Coordinates of N, CA and C in Angstrom, one line a residue:
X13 N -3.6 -10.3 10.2 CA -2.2 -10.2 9.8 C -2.0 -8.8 9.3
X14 N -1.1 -8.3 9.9 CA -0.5 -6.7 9.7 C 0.1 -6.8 8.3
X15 N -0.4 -6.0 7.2 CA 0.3 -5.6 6.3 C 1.8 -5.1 6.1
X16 N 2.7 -5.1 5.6 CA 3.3 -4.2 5.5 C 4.2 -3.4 3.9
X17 N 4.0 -2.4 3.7 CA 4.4 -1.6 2.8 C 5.2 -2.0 2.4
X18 N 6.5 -2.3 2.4 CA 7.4 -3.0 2.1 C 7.5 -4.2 1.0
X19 N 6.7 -4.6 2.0 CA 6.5 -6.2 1.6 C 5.4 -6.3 0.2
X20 N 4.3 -5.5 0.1 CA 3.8 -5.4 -0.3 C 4.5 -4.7 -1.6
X21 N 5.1 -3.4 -2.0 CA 5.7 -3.5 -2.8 C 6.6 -4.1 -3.5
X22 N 6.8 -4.9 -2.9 CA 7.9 -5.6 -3.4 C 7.2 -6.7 -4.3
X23 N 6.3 -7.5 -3.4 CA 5.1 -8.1 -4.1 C 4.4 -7.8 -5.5
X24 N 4.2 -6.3 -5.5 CA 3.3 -5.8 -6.4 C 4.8 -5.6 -7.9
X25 N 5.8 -5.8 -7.4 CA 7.3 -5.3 -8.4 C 7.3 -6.9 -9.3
X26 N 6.8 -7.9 -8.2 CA 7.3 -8.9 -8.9 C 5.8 -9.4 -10.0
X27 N 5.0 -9.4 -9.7 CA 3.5 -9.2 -10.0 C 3.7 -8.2 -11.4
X28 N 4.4 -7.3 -11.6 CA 4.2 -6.6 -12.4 C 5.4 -7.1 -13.6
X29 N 6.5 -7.5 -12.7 CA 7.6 -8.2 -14.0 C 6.9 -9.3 -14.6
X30 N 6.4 -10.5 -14.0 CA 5.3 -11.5 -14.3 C 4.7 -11.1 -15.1
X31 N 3.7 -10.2 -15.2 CA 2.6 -9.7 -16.0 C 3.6 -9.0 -17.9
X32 N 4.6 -8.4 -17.1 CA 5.2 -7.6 -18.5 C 5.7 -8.9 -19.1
X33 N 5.9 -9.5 -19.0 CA 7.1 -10.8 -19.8 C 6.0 -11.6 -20.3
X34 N 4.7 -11.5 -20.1 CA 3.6 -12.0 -21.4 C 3.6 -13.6 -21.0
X35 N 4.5 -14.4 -19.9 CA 4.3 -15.6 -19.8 C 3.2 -16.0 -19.3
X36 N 2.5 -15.5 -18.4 CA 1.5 -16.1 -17.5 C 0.2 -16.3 -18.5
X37 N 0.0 -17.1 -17.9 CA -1.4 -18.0 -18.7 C -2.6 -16.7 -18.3
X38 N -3.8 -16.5 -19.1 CA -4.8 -16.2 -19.0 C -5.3 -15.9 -17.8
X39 N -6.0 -17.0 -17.4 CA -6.2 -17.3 -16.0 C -5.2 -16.7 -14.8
X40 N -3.9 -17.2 -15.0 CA -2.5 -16.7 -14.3 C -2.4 -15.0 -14.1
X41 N -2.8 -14.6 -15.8 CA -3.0 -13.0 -16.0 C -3.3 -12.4 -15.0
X42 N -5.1 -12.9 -15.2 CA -6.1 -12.2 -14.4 C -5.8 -12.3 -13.0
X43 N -5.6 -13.3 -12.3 CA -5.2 -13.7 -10.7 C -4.1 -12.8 -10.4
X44 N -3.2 -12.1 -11.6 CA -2.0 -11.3 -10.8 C -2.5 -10.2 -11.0
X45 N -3.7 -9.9 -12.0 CA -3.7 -8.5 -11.8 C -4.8 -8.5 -10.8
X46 N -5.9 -9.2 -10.6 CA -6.5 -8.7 -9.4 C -5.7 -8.8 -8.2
X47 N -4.8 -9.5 -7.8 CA -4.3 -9.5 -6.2 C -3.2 -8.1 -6.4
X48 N -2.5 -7.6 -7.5 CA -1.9 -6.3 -7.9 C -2.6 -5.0 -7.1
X49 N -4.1 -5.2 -8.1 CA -5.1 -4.4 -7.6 C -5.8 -3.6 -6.4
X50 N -5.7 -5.0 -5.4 CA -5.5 -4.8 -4.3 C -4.5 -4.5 -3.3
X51 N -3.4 -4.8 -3.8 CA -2.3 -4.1 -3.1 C -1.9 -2.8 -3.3
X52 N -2.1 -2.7 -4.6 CA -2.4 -0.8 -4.6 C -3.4 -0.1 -3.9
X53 N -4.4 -1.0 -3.9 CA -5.2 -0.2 -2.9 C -4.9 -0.2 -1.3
X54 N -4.2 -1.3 -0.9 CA -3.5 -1.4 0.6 C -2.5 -0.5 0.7
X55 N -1.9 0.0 -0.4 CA -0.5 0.5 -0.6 C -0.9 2.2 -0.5
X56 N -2.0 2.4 -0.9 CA -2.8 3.5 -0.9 C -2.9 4.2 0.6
X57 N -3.5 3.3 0.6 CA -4.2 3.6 2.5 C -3.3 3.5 3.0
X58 N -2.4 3.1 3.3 CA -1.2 3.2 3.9 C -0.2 4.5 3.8
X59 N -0.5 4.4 3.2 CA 0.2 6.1 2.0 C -0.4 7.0 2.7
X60 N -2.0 7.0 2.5 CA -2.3 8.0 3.4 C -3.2 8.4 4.6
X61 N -2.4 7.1 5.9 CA -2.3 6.9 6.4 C -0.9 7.5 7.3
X62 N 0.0 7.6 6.5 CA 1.6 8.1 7.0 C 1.4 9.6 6.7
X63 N 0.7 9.9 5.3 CA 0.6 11.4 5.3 C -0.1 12.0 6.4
X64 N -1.4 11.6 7.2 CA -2.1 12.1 8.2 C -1.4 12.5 9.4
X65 N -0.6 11.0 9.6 CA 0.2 11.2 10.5 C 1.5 12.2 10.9
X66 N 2.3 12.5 9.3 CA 3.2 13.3 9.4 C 2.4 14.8 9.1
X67 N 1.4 14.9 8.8 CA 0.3 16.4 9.1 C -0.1 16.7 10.3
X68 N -0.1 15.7 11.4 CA -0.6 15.9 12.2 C 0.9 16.5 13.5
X69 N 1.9 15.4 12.8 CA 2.9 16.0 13.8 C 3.2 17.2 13.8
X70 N 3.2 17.8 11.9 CA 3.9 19.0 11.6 C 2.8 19.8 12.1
X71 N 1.4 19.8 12.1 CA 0.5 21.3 12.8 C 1.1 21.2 14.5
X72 N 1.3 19.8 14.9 CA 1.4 19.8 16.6 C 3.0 20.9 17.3
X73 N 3.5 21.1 16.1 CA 4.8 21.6 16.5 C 6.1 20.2 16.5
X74 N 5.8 19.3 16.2 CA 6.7 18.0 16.0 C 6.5 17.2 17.2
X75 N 5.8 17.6 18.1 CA 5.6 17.1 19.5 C 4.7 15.9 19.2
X76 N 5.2 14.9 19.4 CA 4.6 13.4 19.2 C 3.3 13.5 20.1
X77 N 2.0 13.3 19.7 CA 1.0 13.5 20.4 C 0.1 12.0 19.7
X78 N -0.9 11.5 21.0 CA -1.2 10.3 20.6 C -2.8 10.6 20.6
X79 N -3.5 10.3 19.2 CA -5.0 10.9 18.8 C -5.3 9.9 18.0
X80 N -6.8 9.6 17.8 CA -6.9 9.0 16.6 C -7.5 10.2 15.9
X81 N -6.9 10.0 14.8 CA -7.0 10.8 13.7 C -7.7 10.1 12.5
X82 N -8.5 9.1 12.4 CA -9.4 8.8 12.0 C -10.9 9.9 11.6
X83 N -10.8 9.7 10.2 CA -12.5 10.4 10.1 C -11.6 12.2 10.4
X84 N -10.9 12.4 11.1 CA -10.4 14.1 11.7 C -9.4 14.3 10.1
X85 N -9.9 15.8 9.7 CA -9.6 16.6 8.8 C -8.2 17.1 9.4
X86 N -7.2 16.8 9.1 CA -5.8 17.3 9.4 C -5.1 17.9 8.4

């Protein structure tokens, strides 16, 4: 299942109102901040995942070119 940024932030907004408002149980706490955790880190890769990509167009001259750019220093 494809992530998406979006979605995921929006996730991680509500995850974080949850957490500030002191309601959630213990247990509750911990479960939102580890799934939080992880979405920052999906939210991450993704991040710079789009930076690579928009590095890669700007050295190419803007010319959409199709590479994996994986592991490649751009």
């Amino acid at each position: 299942m494809a992530v998406n940024f979006e979605k995921s932030m929006k996730r991680l907004d509500e995850i974080v109102k949850k957490l500030e408002s002191g309601q959630a149980a213990l247990d509750e706490a911990l479960a939102l901040f580890e799934e939080g955790a992880g979405l920052i880190k999906e939210c991450g890769a993704m991040l710079e995942t789009a930076e690579k990509r928009v590095s890669i167009l700007s050295t190419s001259g803007g010319e959409p070119i199709l590479s994996d750019f994986e592991g490649s220093e751009a």
